[in-house]
Amino acid sequence: MTGLAVLIPIALGMGLFGLAAFFWALRSGQFDDCEGAAARILIDEEGDTLP
Amino acid sequence: MTEPARQLADGAAETVLIVPGMHCAGCMAKVERGLVAVPGVSGARVNLTARQVAVRHEPGMGPLALIEALGAIGFPAQPRNDDIAPPPSAARPLLAPLAVAGFAAMNVMLLSVSIWSGATGATRELFHWLSALIGVPAILYAGRVFFASAWSVLKHGRTNMDVPISIGVLLATTLSLYETFTGGADAWFDGTLMLLLFLLAGRTLDAAMRDKARAGVDALLRQAAPGALVVGKNGTVEWIAARDLVPGLVMRVAAGERLAADGEITSGTSRFDNSLLTGESAPVAATAGDPVHAGTLNLEAPVDVKVTAAGQGTTLAEIARLMGAAGQVRSRYVRIADRASRLYAPAVHTLAALSFAGWMLAGAGLHQSLVIAIAVLIITCPCALGLAVPVAQVVACGALMRSGIMVKDGSALERLAKVDRALLDKTGTLTMGRPLPDPAVLDGLGADEAGVALALASHSRHPLSRALVEALTARGIAAAELAEVEEEAGQGVRGLWNGTAVALRRPHLAAGMATTLDIAGRAAWLIPFADRLRPDAAEALAELGKLGVTASILSGDNAAAVAETARATGLTAQAAAAPAEKQDAIARLQQAGYTVLMAGDGLNDGPALSAANASVAPGSASDVGRQAADCVFLGDSLLAIPRVVRASRRTIAVVKENFALAIGYNVLAVPLAMAGRVTPLIAAAAMSISSVIVIANSLRLVRAAR
């Protein structure tokens, strides 16, 4: 039973960490432009210097 | 003109520009790099969903330099007009409650599984306390959405689906807290949180679908620049937004542009396409001194127009007034989920009260009777019912969107499913709404002649030239190589082809719309242009007939033009109808018991589109038409209309099946609950299984738009 005292806080802590990360993402505007974020990965940053 | 730049904290300024032409990663990179290369600009960030770019620059810069820089790399842009700025997202405020409900439901479920596995005594109490600690704040936070909605309808003495949800959730939470304090055997935090999670998921999906459709329609709306080039006193030309135009200003309107305000021509002669305003298909000639109206398209030559009325004084404003008065039929419409909850809520609450009274009479004691009554409320809480409508509608709207039909919201699908009478506008709806070259003449052109015509036409922005380019390109014609090409406004395009003089010019005999192709040494070709029926109009009307929808034409065009279309399609028709008469025609049909679908595109159709029970507009429609319609279809095919009617009927059929499934589950579970046999484990299992079944059934609509 003493294992519970360790495991439960760990489980809750990880869950809360995920929740906090999601809230941070929401606040910092990462859900403002989902379509653009999907397209942005295809932008070729070095494209201009290549032939 | 308002100053769109906004001061930032660090001394820089930010301007938001609308760039409708961006579609992909390549466009984003070009726009961002092109802007950063402008001196004075320190950063640019594209928002592709909103088709906007936010530019950080030195405070002194105006938007014109940025617009020019974007124009130079091929992206027409305009400053953001706050009137048409996108409405705030409906889905975003739901994301945080959804995340909280998800987090809490998973953690509490973990603890509950331990309890169901046989935890007793101090361990069970500890787990109940932990569940309460996580569950109560989470329920209060995630449930706000439902509590607020329920409270707002209760204040007006009405009810909706959120009322039984809120009562169930609050009672279950209170009971669970009591059990936790007194060390009881069962707490219901897991079931309550799972209920909130499922319901919020359904609601978020519904809101996300509406956001997506709105974004599509808004992107279309922004393509039409609401403004005009205004000629200043010393000959300077400046772009002014439509709402800032005042009587007395002189607008310079190029061929192919739409007028932004009513006015009088001061110089130049041209012909105007009034079809969006009145439904008339034949272009009207106008010269200096003639009045012209906002929303009409200048077809031939540039003209200067002195503004006589803008804003409130225009024909447009009159149409807007009519539209404001319409739309009562739609606001009176009650959504199917709310109709269901009107029957559902009293039934559920009666059952709970009956179980309480029954167990009291049987001598079970206050506590046990209350626990059983609350178990009934929890087990009947409309979990699957809350998903029954939104999931089906989201899946159907997604399928329709993939086939090029944007439905604005779920209630539009419900109203579309009921239509049994369709009224179709002629110009722009049954027909393409733009002049198309006569295919018989194009067939007659030799390959080299067609190549010359294409090359000449591609040098002009005149509407007839552009129609010719489109038609010839579609036939796979390759453009010939020309030299010394020049365009003379209002006259045509000239050039040299292998040393031979060639020209695409206005015909000497101006009968109807036409252009003449001259190649020195050969006979001239006269290419007539006319508005034509959409390619699959007949097929679409036949399908509507099969769906039991009687169609007829309701047009503002003159009787002769309408009669021709009526003969070609075999429909009955009403011609020369003013906007108010169109509304009357719809009201008459509604009084006769029909549910009316209006399909139209013009400004003159706006009032009719908002008065009808449901409405459809093509993507080529006027701003007013697209805003008033329930759904907008892209592309030229009229088959979109029967398709959306069929898809909406299938959606409603699936929604009804979902209701049957959800209620069927209740029929099985309620007797168990009333007998006092339901434990939190059974409630959680029943709730998840019924939700999964409803979602799976809704997914059958993925192919609804075929």
Short mmCIF file of C-alpha atoms in Angstrom, two decimals, chain A residues 1 4 8 11-12 14-16 19 22-23 26-27 29 31-37 39-48, chain B residues 23-26 28-29 32-33 45-51 92 95-97 99-100 103 107 110-111 123 126-127 130 134 141:
data_model
loop_
_atom_site.label_atom_id
_atom_site.label_comp_id
_atom_site.label_asym_id
_atom_site.label_seq_id
_atom_site.Cartn_x
_atom_site.Cartn_y
_atom_site.Cartn_z
CA MET A 1 0.00 0.00 0.00
CA LEU A 4 0.28 4.05 -3.69
CA ILE A 8 -0.68 8.33 -7.22
CA ALA A 11 0.26 9.77 -12.03
CA LEU A 12 -1.51 12.99 -11.05
CA MET A 14 2.12 13.75 -15.10
CA GLY A 15 -1.53 14.36 -15.93
CA LEU A 16 -1.34 17.90 -14.57
CA LEU A 19 -2.87 19.72 -18.90
CA PHE A 22 -2.04 22.16 -23.32
CA PHE A 23 -3.13 25.39 -21.61
CA LEU A 26 -3.71 27.40 -26.14
CA ARG A 27 -2.61 30.71 -24.56
CA GLY A 29 -1.80 30.98 -29.93
CA PHE A 31 -4.33 26.72 -32.12
CA ASP A 32 -4.96 29.97 -34.02
CA ASP A 33 -3.91 28.71 -37.44
CA CYS A 34 -4.04 24.93 -37.65
CA GLU A 35 -4.15 24.95 -41.47
CA GLY A 36 -1.07 27.18 -41.67
CA ALA A 37 0.85 25.13 -39.12
CA ALA A 39 1.53 23.81 -44.37
CA ARG A 40 4.47 25.52 -42.68
CA ILE A 41 6.46 22.31 -42.34
CA LEU A 42 6.67 22.16 -46.14
CA ILE A 43 8.36 25.56 -46.47
CA ASP A 44 11.87 25.05 -47.80
CA GLU A 45 14.00 27.40 -45.69
CA GLU A 46 17.16 27.00 -47.81
CA GLY A 47 15.31 26.89 -51.12
CA ASP A 48 16.45 30.35 -52.22
CA HIS B 23 -3.35 28.50 -50.57
CA CYS B 24 -0.24 26.52 -49.74
CA ALA B 25 3.17 26.46 -48.09
CA GLY B 26 4.76 27.97 -51.20
CA MET B 28 3.12 31.44 -47.36
CA ALA B 29 6.88 31.43 -47.92
CA GLU B 32 6.53 36.23 -45.79
CA ARG B 33 9.85 36.54 -47.61
CA ARG B 45 3.59 36.09 -40.09
CA VAL B 46 0.93 34.46 -42.25
CA ASN B 47 -2.30 33.04 -40.82
CA LEU B 48 -3.39 30.66 -43.56
CA THR B 49 -6.76 29.79 -42.00
CA ALA B 50 -7.83 33.45 -42.06
CA ARG B 51 -5.87 34.22 -45.28
CA ARG B 92 -11.83 27.74 -29.12
CA LEU B 95 -11.07 23.53 -25.91
CA ALA B 96 -9.98 24.35 -22.34
CA PRO B 97 -13.10 22.80 -20.68
CA ALA B 99 -9.05 19.33 -21.87
CA VAL B 100 -9.92 19.69 -18.18
CA PHE B 103 -7.74 15.01 -17.71
CA ASN B 107 -7.55 10.18 -13.51
CA LEU B 110 -8.17 5.15 -12.75
CA LEU B 111 -9.09 5.53 -9.08
CA THR B 123 -8.06 2.85 0.76
CA LEU B 126 -8.74 7.85 0.31
CA PHE B 127 -9.61 7.19 -3.32
CA LEU B 130 -8.85 12.07 -4.19
CA ILE B 134 -9.92 16.28 -8.77
CA TYR B 141 -15.03 24.35 -14.62
#
